[in-house]
Structure formats: C-alpha cells, structure tokens
Tab-separated table of C-alpha atoms in Angstrom:
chain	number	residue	atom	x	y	z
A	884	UNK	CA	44.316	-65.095	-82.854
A	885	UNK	CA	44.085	-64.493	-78.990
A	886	UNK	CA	40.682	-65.822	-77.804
A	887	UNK	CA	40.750	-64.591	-74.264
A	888	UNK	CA	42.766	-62.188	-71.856
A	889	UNK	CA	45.418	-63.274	-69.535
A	890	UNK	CA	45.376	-60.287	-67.120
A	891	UNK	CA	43.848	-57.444	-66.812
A	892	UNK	CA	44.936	-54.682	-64.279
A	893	UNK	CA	42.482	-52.007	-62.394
A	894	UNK	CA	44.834	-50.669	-60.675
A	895	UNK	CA	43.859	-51.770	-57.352
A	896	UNK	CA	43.047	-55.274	-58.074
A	897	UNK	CA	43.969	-57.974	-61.001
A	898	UNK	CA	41.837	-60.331	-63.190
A	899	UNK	CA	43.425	-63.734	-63.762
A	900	UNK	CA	42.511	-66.308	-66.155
A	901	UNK	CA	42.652	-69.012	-63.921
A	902	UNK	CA	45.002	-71.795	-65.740
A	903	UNK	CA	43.899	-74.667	-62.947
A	904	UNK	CA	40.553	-74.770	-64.662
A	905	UNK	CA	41.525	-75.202	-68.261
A	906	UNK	CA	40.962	-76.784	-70.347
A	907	UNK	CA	38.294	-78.202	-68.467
A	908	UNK	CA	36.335	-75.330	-68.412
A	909	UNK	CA	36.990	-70.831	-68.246
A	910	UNK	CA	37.086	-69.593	-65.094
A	911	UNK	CA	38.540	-66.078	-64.085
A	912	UNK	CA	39.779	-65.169	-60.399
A	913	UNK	CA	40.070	-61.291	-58.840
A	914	UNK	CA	43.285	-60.684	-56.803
A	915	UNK	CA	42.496	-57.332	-54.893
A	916	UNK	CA	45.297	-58.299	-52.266
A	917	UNK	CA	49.030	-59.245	-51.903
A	918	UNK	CA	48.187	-62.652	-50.349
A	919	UNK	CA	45.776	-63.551	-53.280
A	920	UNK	CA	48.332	-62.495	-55.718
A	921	UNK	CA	51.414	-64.650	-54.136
A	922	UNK	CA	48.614	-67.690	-53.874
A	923	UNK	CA	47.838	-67.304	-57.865
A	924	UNK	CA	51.317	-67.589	-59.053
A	925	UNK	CA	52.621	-70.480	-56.080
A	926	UNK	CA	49.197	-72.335	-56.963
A	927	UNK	CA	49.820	-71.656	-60.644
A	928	UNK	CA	46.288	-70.411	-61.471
A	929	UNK	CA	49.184	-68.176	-63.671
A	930	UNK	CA	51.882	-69.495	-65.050
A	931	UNK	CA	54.292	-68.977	-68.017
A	932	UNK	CA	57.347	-66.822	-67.049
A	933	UNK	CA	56.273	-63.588	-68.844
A	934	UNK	CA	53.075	-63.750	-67.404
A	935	UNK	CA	54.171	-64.403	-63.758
A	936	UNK	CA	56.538	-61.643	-63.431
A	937	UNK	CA	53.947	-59.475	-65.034
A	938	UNK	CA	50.794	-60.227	-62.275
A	939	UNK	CA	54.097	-59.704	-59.921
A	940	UNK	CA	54.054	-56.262	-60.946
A	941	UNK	CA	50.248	-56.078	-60.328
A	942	UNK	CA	50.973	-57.650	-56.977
A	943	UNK	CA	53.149	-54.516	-55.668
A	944	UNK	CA	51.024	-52.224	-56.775
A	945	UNK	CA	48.185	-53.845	-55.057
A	946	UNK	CA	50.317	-54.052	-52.333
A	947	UNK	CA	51.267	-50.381	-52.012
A	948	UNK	CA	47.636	-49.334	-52.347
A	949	UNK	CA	46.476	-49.085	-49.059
A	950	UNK	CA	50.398	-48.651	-47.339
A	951	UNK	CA	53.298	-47.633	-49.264
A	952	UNK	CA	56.068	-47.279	-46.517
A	953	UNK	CA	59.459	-49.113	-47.196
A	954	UNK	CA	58.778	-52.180	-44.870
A	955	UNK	CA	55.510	-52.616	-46.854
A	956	UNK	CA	57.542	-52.234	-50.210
A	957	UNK	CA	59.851	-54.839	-49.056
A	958	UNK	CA	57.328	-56.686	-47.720
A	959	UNK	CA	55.418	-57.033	-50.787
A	960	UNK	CA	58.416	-57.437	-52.625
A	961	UNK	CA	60.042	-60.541	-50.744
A	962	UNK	CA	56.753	-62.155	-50.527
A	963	UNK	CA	56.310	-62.238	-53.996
A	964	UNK	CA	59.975	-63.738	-54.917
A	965	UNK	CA	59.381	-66.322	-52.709
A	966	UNK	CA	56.636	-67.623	-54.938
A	967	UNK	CA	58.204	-69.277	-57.677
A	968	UNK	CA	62.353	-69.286	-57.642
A	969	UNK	CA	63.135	-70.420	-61.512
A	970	UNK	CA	61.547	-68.129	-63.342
A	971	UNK	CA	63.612	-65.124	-63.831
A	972	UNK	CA	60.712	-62.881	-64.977
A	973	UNK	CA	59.337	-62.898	-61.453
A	974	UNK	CA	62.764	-61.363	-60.192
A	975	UNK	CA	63.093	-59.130	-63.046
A	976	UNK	CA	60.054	-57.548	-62.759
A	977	UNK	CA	60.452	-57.329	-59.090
A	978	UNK	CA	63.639	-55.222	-59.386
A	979	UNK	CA	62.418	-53.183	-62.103
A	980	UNK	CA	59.610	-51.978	-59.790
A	981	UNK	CA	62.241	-51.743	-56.664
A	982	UNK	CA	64.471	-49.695	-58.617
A	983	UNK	CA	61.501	-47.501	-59.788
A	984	UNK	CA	60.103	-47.208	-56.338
A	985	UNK	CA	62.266	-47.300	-53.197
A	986	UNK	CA	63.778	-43.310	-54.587
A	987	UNK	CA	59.942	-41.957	-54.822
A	988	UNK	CA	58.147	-40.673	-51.839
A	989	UNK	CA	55.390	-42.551	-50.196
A	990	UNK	CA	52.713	-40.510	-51.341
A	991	UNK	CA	53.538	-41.559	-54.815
A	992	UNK	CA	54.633	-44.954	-54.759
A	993	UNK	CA	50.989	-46.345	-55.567
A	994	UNK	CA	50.119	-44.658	-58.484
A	995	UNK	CA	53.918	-45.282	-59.912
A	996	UNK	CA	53.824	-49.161	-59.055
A	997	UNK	CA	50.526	-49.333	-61.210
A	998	UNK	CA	51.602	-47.243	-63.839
A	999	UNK	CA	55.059	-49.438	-64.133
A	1000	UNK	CA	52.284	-52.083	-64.411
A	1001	UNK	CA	50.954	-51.690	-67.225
A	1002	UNK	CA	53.846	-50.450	-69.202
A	1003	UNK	CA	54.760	-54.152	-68.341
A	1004	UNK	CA	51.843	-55.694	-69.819
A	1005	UNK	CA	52.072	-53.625	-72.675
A	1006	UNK	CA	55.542	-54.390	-73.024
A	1007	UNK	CA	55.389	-57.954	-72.484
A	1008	UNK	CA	52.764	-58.574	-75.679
A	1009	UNK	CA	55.198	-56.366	-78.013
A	1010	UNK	CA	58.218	-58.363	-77.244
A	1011	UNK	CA	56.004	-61.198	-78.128
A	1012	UNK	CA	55.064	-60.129	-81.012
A	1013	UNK	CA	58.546	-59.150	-82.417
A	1014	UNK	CA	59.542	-62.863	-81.067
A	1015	UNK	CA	56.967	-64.305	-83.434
A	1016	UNK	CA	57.863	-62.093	-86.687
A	1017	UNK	CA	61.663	-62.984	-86.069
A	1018	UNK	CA	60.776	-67.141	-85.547
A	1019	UNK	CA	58.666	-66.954	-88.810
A	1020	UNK	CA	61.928	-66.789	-90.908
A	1021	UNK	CA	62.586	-70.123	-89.738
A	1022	UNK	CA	58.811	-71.528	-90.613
A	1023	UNK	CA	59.256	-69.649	-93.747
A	1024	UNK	CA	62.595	-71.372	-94.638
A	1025	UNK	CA	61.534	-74.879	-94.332
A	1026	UNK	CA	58.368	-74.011	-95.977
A	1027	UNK	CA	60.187	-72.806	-98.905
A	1028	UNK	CA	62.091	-76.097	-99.279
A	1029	UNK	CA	58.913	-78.707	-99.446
A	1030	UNK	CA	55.313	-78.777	-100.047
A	1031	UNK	CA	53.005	-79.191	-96.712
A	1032	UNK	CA	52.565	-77.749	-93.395
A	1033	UNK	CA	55.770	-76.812	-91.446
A	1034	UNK	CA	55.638	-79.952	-88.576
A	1035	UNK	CA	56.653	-78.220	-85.228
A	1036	UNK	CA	57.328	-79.521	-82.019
A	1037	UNK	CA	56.864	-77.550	-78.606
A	1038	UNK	CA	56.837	-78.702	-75.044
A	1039	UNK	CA	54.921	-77.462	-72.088
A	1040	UNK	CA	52.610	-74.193	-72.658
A	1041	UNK	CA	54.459	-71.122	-74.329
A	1042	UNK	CA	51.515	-69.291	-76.027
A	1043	UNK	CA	49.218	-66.426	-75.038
A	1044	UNK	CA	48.224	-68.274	-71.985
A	1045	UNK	CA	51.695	-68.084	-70.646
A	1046	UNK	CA	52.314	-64.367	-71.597
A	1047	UNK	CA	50.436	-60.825	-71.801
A	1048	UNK	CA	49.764	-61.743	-75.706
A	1049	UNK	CA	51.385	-63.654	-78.396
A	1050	UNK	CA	53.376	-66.347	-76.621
A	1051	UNK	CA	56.763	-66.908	-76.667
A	1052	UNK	CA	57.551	-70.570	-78.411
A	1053	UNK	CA	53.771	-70.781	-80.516
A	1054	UNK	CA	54.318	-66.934	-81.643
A	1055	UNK	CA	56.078	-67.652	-84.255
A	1056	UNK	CA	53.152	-70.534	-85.551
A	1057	UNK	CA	50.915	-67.741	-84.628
A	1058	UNK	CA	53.010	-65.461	-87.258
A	1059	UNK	CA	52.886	-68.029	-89.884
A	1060	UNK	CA	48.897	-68.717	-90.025
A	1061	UNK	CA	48.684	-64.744	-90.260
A	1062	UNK	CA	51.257	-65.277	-93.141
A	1063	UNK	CA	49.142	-67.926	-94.994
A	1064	UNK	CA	51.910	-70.631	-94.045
A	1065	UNK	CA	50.686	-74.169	-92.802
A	1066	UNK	CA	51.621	-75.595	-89.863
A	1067	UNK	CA	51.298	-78.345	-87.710
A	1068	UNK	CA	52.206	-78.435	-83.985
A	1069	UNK	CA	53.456	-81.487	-82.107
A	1070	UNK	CA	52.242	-80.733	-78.513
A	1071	UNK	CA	53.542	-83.226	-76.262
A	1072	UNK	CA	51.360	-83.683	-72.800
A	1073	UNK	CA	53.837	-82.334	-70.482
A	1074	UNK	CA	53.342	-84.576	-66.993
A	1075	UNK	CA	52.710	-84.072	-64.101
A	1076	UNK	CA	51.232	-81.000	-64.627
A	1077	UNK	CA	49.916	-81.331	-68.145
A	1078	UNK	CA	50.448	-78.149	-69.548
A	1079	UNK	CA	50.633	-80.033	-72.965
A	1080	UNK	CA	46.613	-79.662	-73.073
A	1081	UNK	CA	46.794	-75.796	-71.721
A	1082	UNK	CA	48.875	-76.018	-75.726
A	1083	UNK	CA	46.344	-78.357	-77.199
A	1084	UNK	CA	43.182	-76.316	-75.978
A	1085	UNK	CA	45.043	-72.951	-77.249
A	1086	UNK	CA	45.637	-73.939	-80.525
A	1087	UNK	CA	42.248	-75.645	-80.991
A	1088	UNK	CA	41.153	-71.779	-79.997
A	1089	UNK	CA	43.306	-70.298	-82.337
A	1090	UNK	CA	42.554	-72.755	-85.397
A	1091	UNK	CA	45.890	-73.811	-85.745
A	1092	UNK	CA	46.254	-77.955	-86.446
A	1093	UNK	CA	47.976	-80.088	-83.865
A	1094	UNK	CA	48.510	-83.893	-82.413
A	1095	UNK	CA	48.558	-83.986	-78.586
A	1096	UNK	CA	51.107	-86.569	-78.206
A	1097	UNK	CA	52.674	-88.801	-75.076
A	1098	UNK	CA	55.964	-87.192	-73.458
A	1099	UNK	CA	57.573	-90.708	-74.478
A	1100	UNK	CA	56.585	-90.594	-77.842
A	1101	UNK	CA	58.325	-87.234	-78.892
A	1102	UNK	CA	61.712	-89.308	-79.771
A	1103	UNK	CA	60.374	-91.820	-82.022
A	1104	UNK	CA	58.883	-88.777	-83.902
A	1105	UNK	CA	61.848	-87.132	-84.252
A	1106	UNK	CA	63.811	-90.247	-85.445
A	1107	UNK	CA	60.937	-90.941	-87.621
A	1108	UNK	CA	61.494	-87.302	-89.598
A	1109	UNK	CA	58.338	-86.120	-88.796
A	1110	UNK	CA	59.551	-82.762	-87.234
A	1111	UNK	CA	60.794	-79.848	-88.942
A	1112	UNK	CA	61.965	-78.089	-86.181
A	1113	UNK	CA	61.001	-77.812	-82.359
A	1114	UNK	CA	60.581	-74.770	-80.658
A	1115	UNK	CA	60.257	-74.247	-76.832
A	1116	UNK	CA	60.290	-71.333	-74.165
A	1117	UNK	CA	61.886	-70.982	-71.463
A	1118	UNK	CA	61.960	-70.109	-67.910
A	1119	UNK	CA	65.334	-68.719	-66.856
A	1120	UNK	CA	68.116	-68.644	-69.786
A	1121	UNK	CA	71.644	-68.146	-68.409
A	1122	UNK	CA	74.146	-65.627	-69.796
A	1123	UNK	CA	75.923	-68.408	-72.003
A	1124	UNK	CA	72.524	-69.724	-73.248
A	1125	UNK	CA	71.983	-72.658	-71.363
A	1126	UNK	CA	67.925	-72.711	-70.777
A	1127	UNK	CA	65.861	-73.962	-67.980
A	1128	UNK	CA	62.593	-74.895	-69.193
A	1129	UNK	CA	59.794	-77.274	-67.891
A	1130	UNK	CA	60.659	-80.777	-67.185
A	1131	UNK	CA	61.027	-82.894	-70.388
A	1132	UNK	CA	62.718	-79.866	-72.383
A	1133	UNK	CA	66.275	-81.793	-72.109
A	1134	UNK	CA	65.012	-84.696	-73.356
A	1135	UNK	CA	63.481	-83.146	-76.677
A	1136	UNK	CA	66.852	-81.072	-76.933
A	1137	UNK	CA	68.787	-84.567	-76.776
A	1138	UNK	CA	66.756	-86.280	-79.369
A	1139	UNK	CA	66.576	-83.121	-81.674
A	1140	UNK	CA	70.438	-83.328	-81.917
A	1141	UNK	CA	70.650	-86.866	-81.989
A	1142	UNK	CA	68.419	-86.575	-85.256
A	1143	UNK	CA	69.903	-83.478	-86.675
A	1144	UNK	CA	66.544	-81.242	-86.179
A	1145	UNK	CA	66.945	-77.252	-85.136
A	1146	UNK	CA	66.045	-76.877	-81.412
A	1147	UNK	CA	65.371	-73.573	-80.609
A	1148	UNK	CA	64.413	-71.532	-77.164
A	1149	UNK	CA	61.820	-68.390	-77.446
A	1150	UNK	CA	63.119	-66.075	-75.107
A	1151	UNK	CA	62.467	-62.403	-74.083
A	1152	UNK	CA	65.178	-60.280	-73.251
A	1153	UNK	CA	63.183	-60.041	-69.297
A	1154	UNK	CA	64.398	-63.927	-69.347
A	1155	UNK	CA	67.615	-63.896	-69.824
A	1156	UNK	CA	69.924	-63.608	-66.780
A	1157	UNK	CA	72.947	-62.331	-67.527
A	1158	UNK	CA	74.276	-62.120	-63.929
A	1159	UNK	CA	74.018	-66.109	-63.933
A	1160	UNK	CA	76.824	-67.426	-65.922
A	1161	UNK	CA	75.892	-71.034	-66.820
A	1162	UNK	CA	72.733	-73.624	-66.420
A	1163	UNK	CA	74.599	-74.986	-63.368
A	1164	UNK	CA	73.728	-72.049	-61.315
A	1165	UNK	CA	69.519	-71.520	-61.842
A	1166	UNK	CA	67.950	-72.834	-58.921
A	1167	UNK	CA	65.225	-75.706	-59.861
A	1168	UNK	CA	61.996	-75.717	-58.302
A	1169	UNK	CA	60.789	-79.212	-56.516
A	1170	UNK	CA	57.043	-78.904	-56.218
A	1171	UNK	CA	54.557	-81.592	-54.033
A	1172	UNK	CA	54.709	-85.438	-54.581
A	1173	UNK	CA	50.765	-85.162	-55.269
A	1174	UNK	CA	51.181	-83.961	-58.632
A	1175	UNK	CA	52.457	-87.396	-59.487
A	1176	UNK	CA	50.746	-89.423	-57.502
A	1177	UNK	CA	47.069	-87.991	-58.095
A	1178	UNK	CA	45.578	-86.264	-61.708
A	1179	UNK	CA	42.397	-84.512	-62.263
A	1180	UNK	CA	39.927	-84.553	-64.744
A	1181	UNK	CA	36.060	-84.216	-65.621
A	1182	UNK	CA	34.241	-87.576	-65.318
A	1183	UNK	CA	31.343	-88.353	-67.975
A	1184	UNK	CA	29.270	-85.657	-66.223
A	1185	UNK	CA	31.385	-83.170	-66.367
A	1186	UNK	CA	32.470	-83.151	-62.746
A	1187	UNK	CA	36.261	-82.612	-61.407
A	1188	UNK	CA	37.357	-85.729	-60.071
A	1189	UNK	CA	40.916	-86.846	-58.863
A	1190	UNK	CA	42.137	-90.134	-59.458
A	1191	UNK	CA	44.922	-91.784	-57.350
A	1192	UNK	CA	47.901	-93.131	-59.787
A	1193	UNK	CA	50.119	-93.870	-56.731
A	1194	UNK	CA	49.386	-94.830	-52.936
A	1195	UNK	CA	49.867	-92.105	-50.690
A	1196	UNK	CA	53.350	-93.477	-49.347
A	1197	UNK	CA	55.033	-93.726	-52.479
A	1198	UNK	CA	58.095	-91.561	-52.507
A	1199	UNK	CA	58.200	-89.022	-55.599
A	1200	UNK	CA	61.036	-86.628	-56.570
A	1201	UNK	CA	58.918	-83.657	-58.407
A	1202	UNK	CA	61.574	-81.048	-60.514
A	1203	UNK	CA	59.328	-78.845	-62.079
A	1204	UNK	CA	62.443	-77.558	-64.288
A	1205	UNK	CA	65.926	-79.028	-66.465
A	1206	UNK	CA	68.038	-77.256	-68.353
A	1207	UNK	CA	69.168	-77.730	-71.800
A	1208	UNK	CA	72.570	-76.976	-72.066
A	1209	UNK	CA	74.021	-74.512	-74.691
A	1210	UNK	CA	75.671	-77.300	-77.015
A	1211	UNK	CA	72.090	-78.710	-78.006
A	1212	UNK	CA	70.382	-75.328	-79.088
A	1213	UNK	CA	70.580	-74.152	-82.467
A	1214	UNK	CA	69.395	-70.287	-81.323
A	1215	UNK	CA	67.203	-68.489	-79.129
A	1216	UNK	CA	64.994	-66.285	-80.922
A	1217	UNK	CA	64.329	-63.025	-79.199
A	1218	UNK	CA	62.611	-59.784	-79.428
A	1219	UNK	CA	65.276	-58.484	-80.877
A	1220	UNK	CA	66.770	-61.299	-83.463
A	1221	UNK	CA	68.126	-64.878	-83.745
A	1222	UNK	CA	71.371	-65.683	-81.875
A	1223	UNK	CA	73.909	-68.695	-81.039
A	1224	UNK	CA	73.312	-69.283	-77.604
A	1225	UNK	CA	77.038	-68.152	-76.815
A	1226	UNK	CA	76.532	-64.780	-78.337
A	1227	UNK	CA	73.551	-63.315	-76.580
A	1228	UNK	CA	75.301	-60.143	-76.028
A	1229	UNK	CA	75.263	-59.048	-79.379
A	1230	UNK	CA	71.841	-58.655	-79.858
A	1231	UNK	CA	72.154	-57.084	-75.949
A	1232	UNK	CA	75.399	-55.239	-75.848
A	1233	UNK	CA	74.529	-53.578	-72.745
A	1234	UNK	CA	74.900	-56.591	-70.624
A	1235	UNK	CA	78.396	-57.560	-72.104
C-alpha cells in the first residue's frame, strides 16, 4: 500500500522525502548535518508528528557523529525542540534519546543515538499498523449495517507521508482495502498549507477512492449524511483527551456532533502527553503571514509559480494548530485499543 519511503537512516546522514514538492512532483533531500535536519522539520520538507520526532532522532545522532560531549548533546538537543513546539513527538523522542544518552560515555554516544534511531522508525510503523487493525472495527461496523463504501472524512495529512509507515488517521482505510472493505475518503484541502492534496495524492497512490473537497464545504456534507464517520490525527493529545490537530480539526469536530457522526483522533501512545492536563495548556504554533497571503503551484508548463492572494501589507494571524476539546470526540484509537478520551489511562496504566 506504501508507494514510497519517508526516511531512511545511514547512520550518519538521513534521506527525506521532501513534502514541499508534492504533489507537484518527488523529490528527496540528504540531511548529513544538525542544521539541515532542524531546517527540514521548521521548513516542513517533513511533517506529520510521528514522522518529525522520528528524523529528530536521526538529527542527534547525526549530531553526535563527529562530537559527542554533553554541550554538543544539549546542543543538538535544544536546537532540535526549538523547531516545531506542538507536536509532542518531537519532545518525546528528544527525551527518549536524552534519557538513553546523557548516562553513556562519549565514546559511545554515537553509535547508541543511531541505534535508538532506528528502533524508532521501526517502532513508529508497528504502532501504525496496530492503529489501523484496531480503527478497522469501526469501518467494519458501519459496513456491516449498509451496502456501499464506508464514506470517511479526514483532515490535513495523517497517512504514510506523515509517519515511518501506515499513517495514523488513513491506517485504518488502509486496513480496510487489505480487508476487501470499500471505502471512500472525504479529504478536505486543508489551507494555508494544503496538506489536503499531500491526502489526495496518497490515496490516488494507494488506489483508495476519494473527493478532494473545500475546507468550507465539510459541514454541508456532514449535515447532508454523506459521512459515516471522520477520522483525524493529531499532533499533541492532552492527558484528558483534548487533541490539538491542524487548523480546521475543531471545526469538523463541531459539525460531526452537531450531526450526530463519530469523530475520532488516531493517536500513538508517543502523542499523548500525559504531563499536560487539558487542551488549554499545548502551546500553538503561529507560522509566517506568507502562507496566506501567497500559494504555489505548477503553471501549464509545469513550472512552480507563486501567486499573490493578498498584498504584502495585509495583516494575517497564521495558527497552524486548534484543539478539539474532549466533549466532541467519540475515541481515540491507539496502538493499543479504542478509548473515551477521559480514560486514556486504561489502555496506559503506567501514566495514571
């Protein structure tokens, strides 16, 4: 089902898929230095919260390769968390390779970072995996109770572009084509950044049917009955289930209860934050004015152009992030099982 690889580690340098370029065209990019790495995930030539805290990982080990010592450890390790402050995957995987690291000698801190690495990677497309087999209860559900494809809505991109392998929100539609059940994705365009067509170009890819649709035009669907459920990831989800997502998430989550149709987060345990206690608390990233006022796209010969919707002096306000509060989501479907949003620490006792 996966057409192409994310990110591929070497040990001392990365291979990115480089997400500016799609769909337009493939393009991949080598980070063989911590500045390079930092650039790809600020710039988002990756993006997707498993996959960011995963070339994270890469980043320290690249990092350590050359100069281990604990101010380049820290170094490397503050740099990097600086990149992106919403998604909680960055952090986690951050501490996960401070805790590994800062006890080992110098000497061995290299080869450890890019061993902890991969185990990430590896880790990352299993979770996903066990996401998708636990979501395709639901598609299997409503698929039991009518004739026709399963019609599900997503926002933003939550596939295998955004992760090691899988996807978070689509692996569950992934799950279902394997299973020989229909289904038919509502990918909404996701402005200003448009990672709505990152969705579109993935599924097209991965042979799955789908309507690109206009951010506006995802409540008249819903009141209209033609969604069976909706299905998003998430960025950061706080330790009584409220969900930060990317921009536009809320707005689905309001309709979907307004119209009595399941909304449901696809989270990994890696982006959950128990130490933050409610929505209230996850820092929202404001990005550039530009990605309003300007958008880029081939012209008839196939060369990137940028076109000007605003003047340069009009004010924008640019939060890449909202967050759905707990009341509107029917579960979050993890790695480990389905759960209310208020009882996340059943499936993960440990952080109770």
């Amino acid at each position: 089902m996966q057409t192409l690889t994310t990110l591929s580690f070497r040990d001392d340098h990365a291979v990115i898929l480089d997400q500016t370029a799609l769909p337009y065209r493939r393009a991949t990019c080598t980070l063989d230095s911590l500045d390079a790495v930092a650039h790809a995930i600020r710039s988002m030539q990756v993006r997707g919260a498993p996959l960011i805290g995963a070339t994270a990982a890469c980043g320290v080990a690249i990092a350590l390769r050359n100069q281990a010592d604990d101010e380049a450890l820290a170094q490397a390790l503050d740099r990097l968390a600086a990149t992106r402050p919403t998604a909680v995957n960055l952090r986690w995987a951050l501490e996960r390779l401070a805790r590994l690291l800062r006890p080992l000698p110098e000497r061995d801190r290299a080869a450890a970072a890019a061993r902890e690495a991969h185990r990430i990677i590896a880790e990352d497309a299993d979770t996903n995996r066990r996401i998708g087999e636990h979501g395709l209860a639901l598609i299997r559900t409503i698929a039991a109770a009518r004739p026709g494809p399963v019609r599900v809505m997503t926002h933003c991109n939550a596939g295998w572009l955004a992760t090691c392998g899988y996807g978070t929100a689509l692996a569950p539609v992934y799950a279902a084509r394997e299973a020989g059940i229909p289904t038919e994705v509502w990918v909404s365009e996701t402005r200003p950044r448009n990672q709505g067509l990152l969705t579109a170009w993935e599924l097209g890819e991965s042979g799955v049917p789908f309507n690109l649709i206009a951010d506006n035009a995802a409540g008249f669907l819903l009141a209209r009955g033609d969604v069976d459920l909706v299905i998003t990831g998430a960025d950061r989800v706080a330790a009584n289930g409220d969900s930060a997502n990317k921009i536009g998430t809320y707005l689905k989550a309001l309709a979907a209860n307004d119209n009595a149709v399941p909304f449901y987060i696809a989270s990994p345990a890696s982006t959950i934050d128990f130490g933050c206690p409610h929505g209230g608390l996850i820092p929202i990233e404001d990005r550039g004015g530009e990605e309003i006022r300007q958008l880029s796209a081939p012209d008839a010969a196939d060369c990137l152009r940028t076109v000007h919707l605003a003047n340069p002096e009009v004010a924008c306000r640019n939060p890449a992030f909202d967050v759905t509060p707990a009341r509107l989501i029917t579960g979050i479907i993890t790695e480990c099982g389905i759960s209310a949003p208020g009882a996340l620490t059943d499936l993960f006792p440990e952080h109770a």
